[in-house]
PDB file of C-alpha atoms in Angstrom:
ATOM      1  CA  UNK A  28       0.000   0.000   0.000  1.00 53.00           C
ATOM      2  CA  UNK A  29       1.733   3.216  -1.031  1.00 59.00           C
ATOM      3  CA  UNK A  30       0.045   5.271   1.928  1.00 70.00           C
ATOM      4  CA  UNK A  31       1.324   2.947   4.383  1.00 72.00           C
ATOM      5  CA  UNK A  32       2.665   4.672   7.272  1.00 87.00           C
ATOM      6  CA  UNK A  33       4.011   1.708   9.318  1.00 92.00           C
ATOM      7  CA  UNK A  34       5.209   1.617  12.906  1.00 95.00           C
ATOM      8  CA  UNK A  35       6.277  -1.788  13.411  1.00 96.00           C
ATOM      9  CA  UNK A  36       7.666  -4.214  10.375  1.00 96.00           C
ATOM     10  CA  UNK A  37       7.427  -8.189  11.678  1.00 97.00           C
ATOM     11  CA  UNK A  38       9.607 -10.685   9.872  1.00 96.00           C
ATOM     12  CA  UNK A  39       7.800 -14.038  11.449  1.00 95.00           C
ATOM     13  CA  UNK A  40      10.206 -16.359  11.293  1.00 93.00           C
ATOM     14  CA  UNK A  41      14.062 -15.229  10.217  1.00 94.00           C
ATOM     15  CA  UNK A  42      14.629 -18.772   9.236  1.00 91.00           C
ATOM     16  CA  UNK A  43      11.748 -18.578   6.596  1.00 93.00           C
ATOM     17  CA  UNK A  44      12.284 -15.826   5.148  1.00 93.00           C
ATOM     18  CA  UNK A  45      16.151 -16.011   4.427  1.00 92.00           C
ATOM     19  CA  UNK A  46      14.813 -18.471   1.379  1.00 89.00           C
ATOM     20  CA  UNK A  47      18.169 -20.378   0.543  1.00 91.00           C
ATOM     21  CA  UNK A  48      20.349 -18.593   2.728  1.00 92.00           C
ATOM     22  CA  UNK A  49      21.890 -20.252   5.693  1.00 94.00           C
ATOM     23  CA  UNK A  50      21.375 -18.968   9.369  1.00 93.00           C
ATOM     24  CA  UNK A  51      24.574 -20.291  10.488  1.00 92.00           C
ATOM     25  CA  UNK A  52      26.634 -18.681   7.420  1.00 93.00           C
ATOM     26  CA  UNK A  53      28.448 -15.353   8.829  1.00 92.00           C
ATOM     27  CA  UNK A  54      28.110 -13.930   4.944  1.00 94.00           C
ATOM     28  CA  UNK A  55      24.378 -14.715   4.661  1.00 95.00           C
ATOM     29  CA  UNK A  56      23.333 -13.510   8.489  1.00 94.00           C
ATOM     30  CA  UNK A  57      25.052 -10.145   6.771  1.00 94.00           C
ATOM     31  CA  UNK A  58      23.284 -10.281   3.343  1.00 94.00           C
ATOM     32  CA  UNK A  59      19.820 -10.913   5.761  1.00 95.00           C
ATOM     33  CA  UNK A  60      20.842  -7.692   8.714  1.00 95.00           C
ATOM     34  CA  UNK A  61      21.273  -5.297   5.357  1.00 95.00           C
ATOM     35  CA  UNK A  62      17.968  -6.681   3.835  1.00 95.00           C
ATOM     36  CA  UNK A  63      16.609  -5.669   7.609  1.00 95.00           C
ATOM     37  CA  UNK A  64      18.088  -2.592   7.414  1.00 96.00           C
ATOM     38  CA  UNK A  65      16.711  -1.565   4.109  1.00 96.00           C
ATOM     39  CA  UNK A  66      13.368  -2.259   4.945  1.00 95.00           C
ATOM     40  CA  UNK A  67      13.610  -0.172   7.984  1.00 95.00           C
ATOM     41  CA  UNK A  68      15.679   2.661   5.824  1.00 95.00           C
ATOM     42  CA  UNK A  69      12.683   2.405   3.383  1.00 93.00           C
ATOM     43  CA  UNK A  70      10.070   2.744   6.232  1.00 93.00           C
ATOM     44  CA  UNK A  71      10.860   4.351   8.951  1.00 93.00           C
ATOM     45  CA  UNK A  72       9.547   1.457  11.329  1.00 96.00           C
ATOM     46  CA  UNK A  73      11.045  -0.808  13.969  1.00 95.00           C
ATOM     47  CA  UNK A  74      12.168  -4.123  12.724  1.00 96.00           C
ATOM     48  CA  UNK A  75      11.164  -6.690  14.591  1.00 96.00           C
ATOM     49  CA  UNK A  76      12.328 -10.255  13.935  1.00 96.00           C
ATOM     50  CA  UNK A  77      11.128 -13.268  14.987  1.00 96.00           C
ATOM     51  CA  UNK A  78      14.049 -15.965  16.389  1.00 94.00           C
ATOM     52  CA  UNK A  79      14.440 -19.499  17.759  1.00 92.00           C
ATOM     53  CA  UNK A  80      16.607 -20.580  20.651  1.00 89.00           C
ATOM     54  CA  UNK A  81      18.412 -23.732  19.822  1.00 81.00           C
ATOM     55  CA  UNK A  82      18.054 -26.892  22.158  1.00 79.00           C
ATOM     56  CA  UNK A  83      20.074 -25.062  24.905  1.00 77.00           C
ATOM     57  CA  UNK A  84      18.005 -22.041  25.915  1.00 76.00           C
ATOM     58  CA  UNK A  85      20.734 -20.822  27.760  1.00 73.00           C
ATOM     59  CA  UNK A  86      23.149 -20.373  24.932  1.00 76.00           C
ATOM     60  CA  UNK A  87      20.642 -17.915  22.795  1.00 77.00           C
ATOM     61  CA  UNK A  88      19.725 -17.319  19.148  1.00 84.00           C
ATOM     62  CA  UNK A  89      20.476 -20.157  16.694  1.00 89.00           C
ATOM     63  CA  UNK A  90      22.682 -18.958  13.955  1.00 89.00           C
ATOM     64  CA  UNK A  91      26.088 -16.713  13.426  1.00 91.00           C
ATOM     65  CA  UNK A  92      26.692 -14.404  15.762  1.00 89.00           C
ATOM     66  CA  UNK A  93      26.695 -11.833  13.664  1.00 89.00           C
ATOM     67  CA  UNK A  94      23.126 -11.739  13.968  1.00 89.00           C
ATOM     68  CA  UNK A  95      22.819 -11.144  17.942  1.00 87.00           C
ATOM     69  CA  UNK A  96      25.740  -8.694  17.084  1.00 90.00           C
ATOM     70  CA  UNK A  97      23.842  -6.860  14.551  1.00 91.00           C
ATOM     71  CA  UNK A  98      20.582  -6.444  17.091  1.00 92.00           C
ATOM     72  CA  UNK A  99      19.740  -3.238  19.264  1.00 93.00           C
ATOM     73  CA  UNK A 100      17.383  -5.086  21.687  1.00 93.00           C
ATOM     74  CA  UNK A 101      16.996  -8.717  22.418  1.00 94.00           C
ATOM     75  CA  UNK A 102      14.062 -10.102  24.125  1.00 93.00           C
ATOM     76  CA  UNK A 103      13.701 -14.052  25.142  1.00 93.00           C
ATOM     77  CA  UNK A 104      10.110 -15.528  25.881  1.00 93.00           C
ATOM     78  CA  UNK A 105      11.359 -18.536  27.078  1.00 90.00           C
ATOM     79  CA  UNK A 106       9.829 -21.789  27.837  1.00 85.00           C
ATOM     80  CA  UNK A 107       8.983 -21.144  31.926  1.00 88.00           C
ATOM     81  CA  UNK A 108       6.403 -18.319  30.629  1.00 92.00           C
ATOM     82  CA  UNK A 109       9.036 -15.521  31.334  1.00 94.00           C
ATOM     83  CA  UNK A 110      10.319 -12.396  29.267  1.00 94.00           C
ATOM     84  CA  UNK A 111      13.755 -11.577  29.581  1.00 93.00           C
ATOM     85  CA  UNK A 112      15.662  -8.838  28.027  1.00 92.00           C
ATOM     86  CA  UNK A 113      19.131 -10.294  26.765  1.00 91.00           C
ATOM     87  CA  UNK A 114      20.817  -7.481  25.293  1.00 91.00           C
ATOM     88  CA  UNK A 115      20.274  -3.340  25.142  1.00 91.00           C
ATOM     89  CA  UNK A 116      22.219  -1.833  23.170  1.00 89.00           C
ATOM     90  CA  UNK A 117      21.645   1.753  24.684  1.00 85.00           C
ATOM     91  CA  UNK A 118      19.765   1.599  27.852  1.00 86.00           C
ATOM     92  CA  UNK A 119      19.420  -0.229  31.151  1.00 88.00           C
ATOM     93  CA  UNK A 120      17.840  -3.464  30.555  1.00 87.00           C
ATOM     94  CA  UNK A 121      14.217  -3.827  32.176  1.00 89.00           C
ATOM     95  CA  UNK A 122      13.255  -6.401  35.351  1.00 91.00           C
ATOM     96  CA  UNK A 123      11.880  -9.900  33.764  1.00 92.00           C
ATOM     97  CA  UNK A 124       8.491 -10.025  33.101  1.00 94.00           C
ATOM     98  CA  UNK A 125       6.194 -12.703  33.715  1.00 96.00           C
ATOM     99  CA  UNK A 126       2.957 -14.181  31.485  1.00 96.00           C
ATOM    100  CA  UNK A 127       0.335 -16.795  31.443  1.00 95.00           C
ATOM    101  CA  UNK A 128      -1.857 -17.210  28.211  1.00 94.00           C
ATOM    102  CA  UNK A 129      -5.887 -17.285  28.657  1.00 95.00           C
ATOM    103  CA  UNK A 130      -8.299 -19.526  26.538  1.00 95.00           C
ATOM    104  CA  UNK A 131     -11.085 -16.962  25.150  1.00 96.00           C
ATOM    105  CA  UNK A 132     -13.498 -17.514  22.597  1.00 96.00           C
ATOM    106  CA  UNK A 133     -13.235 -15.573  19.150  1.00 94.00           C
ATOM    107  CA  UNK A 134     -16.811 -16.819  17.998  1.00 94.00           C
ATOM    108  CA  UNK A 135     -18.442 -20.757  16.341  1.00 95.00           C
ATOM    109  CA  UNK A 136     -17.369 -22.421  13.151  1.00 93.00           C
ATOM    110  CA  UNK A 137     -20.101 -23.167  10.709  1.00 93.00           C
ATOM    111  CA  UNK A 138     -20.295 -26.496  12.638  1.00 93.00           C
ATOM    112  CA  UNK A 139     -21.602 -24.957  15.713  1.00 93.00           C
ATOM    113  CA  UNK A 140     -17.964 -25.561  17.679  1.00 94.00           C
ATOM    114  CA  UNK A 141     -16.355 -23.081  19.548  1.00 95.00           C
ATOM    115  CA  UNK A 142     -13.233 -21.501  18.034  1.00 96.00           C
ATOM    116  CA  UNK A 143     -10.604 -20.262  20.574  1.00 96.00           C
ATOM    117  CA  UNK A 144      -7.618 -18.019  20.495  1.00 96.00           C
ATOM    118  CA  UNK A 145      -5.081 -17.038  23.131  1.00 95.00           C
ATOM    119  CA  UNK A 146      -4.361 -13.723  25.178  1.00 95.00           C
ATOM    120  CA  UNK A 147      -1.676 -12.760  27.409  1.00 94.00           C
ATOM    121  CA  UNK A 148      -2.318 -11.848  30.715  1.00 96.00           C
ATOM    122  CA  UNK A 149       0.717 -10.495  33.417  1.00 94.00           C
ATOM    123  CA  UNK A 150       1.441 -13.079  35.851  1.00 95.00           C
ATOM    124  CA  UNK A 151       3.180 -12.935  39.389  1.00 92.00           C
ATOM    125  CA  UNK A 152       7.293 -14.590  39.206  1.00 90.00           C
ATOM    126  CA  UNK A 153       6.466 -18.190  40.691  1.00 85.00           C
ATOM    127  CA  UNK A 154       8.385 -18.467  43.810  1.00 81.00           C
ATOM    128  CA  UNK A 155      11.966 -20.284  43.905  1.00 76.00           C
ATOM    129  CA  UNK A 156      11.899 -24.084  44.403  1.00 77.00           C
ATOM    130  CA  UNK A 157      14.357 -24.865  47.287  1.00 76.00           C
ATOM    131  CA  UNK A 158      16.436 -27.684  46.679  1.00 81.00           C
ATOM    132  CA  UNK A 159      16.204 -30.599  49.253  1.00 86.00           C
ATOM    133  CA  UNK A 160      19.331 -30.631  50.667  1.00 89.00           C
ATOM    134  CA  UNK A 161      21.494 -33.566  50.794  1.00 90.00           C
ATOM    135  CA  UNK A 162      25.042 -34.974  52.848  1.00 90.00           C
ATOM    136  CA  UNK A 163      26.232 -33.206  55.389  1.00 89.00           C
ATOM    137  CA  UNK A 164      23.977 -30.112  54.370  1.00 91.00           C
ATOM    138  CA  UNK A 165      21.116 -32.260  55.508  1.00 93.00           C
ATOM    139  CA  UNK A 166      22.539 -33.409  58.181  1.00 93.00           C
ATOM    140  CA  UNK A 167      23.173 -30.230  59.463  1.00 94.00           C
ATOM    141  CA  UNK A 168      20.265 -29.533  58.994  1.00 94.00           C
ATOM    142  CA  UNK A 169      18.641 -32.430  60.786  1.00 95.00           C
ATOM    143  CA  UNK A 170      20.469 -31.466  63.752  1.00 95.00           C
ATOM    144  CA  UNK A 171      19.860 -27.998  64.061  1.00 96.00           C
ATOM    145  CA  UNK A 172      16.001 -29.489  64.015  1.00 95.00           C
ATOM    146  CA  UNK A 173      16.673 -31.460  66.980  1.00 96.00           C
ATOM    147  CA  UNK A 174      18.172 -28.604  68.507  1.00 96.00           C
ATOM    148  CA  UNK A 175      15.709 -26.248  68.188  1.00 95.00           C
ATOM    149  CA  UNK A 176      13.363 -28.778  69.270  1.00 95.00           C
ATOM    150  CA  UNK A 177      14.892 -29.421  72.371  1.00 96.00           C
ATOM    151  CA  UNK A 178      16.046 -25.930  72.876  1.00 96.00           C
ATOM    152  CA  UNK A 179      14.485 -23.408  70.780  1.00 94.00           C
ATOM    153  CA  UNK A 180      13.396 -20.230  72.771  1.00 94.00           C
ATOM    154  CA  UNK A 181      11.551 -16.663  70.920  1.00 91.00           C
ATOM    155  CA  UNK A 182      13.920 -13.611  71.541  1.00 89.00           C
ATOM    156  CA  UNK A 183      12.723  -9.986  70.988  1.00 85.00           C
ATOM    157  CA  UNK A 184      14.091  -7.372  69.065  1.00 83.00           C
ATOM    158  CA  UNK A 185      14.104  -6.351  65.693  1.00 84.00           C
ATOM    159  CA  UNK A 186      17.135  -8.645  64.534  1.00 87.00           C
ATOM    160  CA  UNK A 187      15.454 -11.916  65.585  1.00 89.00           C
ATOM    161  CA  UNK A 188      12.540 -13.372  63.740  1.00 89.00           C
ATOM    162  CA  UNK A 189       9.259 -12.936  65.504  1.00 84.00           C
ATOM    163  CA  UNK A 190       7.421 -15.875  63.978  1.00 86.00           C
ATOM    164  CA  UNK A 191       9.862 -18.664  64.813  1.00 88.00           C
ATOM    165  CA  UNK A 192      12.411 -19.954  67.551  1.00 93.00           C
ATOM    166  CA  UNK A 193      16.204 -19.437  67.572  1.00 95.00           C
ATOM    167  CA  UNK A 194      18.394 -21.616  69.423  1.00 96.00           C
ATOM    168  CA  UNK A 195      22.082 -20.718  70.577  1.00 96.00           C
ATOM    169  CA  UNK A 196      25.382 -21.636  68.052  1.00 95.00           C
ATOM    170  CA  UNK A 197      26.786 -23.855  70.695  1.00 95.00           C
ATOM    171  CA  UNK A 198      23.361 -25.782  71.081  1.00 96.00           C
ATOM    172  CA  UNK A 199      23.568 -26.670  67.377  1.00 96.00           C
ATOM    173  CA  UNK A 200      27.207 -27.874  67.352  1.00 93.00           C
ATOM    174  CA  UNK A 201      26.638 -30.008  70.072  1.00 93.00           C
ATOM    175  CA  UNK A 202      24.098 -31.621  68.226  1.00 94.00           C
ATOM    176  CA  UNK A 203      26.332 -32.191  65.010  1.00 93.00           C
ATOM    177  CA  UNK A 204      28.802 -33.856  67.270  1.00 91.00           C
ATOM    178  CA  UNK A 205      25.710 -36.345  68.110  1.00 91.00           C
ATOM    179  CA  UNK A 206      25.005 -36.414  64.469  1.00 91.00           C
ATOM    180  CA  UNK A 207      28.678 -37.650  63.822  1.00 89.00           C
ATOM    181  CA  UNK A 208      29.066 -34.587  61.305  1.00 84.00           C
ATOM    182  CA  UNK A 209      31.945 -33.116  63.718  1.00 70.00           C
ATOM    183  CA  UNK A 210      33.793 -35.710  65.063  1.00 67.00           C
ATOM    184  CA  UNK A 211      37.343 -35.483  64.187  1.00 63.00           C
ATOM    185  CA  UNK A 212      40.561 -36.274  65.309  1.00 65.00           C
ATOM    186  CA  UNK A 213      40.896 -32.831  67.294  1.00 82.00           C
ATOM    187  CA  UNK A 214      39.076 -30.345  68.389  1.00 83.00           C
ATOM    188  CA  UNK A 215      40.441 -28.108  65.997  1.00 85.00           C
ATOM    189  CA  UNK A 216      38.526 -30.491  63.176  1.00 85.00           C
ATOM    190  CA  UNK A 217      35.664 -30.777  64.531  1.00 84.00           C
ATOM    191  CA  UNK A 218      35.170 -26.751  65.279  1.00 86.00           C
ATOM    192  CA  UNK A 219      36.554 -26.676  61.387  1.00 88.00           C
ATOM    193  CA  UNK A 220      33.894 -29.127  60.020  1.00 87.00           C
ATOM    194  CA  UNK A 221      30.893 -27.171  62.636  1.00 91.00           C
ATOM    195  CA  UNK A 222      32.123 -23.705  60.346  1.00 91.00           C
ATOM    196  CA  UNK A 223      32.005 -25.230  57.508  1.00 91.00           C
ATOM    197  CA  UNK A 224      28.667 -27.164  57.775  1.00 91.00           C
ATOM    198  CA  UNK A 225      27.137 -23.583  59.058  1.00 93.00           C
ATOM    199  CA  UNK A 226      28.731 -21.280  56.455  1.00 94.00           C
ATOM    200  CA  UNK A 227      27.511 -23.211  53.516  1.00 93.00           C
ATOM    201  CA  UNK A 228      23.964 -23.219  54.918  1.00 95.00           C
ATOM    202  CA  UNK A 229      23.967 -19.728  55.364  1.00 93.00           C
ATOM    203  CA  UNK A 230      25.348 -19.699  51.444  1.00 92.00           C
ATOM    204  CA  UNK A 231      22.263 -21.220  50.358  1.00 90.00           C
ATOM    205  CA  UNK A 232      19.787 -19.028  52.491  1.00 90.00           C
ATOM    206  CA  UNK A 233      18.693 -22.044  54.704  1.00 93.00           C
ATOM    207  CA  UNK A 234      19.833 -20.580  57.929  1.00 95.00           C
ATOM    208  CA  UNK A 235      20.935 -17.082  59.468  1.00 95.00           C
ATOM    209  CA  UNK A 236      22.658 -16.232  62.231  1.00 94.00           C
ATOM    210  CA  UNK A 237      22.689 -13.016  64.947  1.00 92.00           C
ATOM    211  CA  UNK A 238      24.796 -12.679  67.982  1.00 88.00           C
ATOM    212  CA  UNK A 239      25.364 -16.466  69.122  1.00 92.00           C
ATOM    213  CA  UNK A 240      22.026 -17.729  67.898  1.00 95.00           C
ATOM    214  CA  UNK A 241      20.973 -19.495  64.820  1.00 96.00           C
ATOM    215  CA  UNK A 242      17.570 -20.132  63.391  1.00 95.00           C
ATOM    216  CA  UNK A 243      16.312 -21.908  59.761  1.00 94.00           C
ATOM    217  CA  UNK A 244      14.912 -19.387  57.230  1.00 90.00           C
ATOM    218  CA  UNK A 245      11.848 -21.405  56.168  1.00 77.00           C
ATOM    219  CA  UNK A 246       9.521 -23.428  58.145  1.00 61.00           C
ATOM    220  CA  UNK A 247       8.301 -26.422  57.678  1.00 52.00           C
ATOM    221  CA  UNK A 248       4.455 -25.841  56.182  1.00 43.00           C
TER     222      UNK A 248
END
């Protein structure tokens, strides 16, 4: 249409409309970025082109690099319903965004039968899966259960949490020793293996720590 005014130019998919040309070919992901660039030189619109990962989402685009090299933004909708901005060329890139797609009904087929599209609506980030823990993690674990259990109190103040019990450092390592995790030769190695055990569950978020008392981040419902 020679009145076209267009905003937005949509090239659904790259790898159908480069005809013979080869995605992975550094020469023909050029010859395809100038074809992009004369449309948009031609139009005055945004190109927008439409990509596949490859098997590994993690490792982007399929194709020569050139092409990534040759975008100004890229945007992922990946597989976990999320929108993530991989590359911006001249601005911060924006917080993920998260989607679920609706069911609505567009209207019947001559038959009578429903026919159905799709719609977008936002969606909350799902919350992180914790990873059960395993080894000595869980065994640290396990004891610091059986210590709050036996001695778990509720402390006031800002710095402790108010909706579950702490239980003192040395309450905790005395139940690893009955756990076997810190028996050792001295006591040197078992204080040693105690640090260790509590420093990599503090890594991972599981526990947290204040003056001389411990207590788990998440409880158990």
């Amino acid at each position: 249409m020679p009145d076209a005014d267009p905003a937005l130019v949509v090239i659904d998919t790259l790898a159908r409309s480069m005809g013979a040309g080869d995605e992975n070919t550094a020469k023909d992901a050029a010859m395809f970025v100038r074809n992009c660039d004369l449309i948009r030189e031609a139009t005055g619109a945004h190109v927008m082109v439409i990509h596949h990962t490859g098997k590994d989402e993690d490792r982007g685009a399929r194709g020569s690099s050139a092409l990534r090299a040759a975008v100004d933004n890229e945007i992922q909708v990946t597989a976990d319903w999320e929108i993530i901005s991989r590359k911006q060329r001249d601005q911060e890139p924006p917080e993920p965004l998260h989607f679920k797609l609706r069911s609505v009904v567009l209207g019947c087929d001559e038959d009578g039968d429903p026919v159905t599209s799709a719609v977008v609506d936002v969606a909350e980030p799902p919350k992180p899966e914790r990873k059960p823990l395993k080894g000595k993690n869980e065994v640290a674990m396990q004891a610091l259960y059986d210590a709050l259990r036996d001695h778990g109190e509720t402390r006031t103040g800002n710095l402790y949490p108010s909706n579950r019990k702490v239980v003192s450092v040395d309450h905790w390592r005395e139940a690893c020793a009955t756990h076997g995790l810190t028996t050792g030769a001295t006591d040197a190695a078992a204080r040693m293996a105690f640090k260790r055990a509590k420093d990599k569950l503090m890594d991972m978020d599981e526990v947290r720590e204040f003056g001389d008392h411990v207590w788990r981040v998440q409880d158990d419902d």
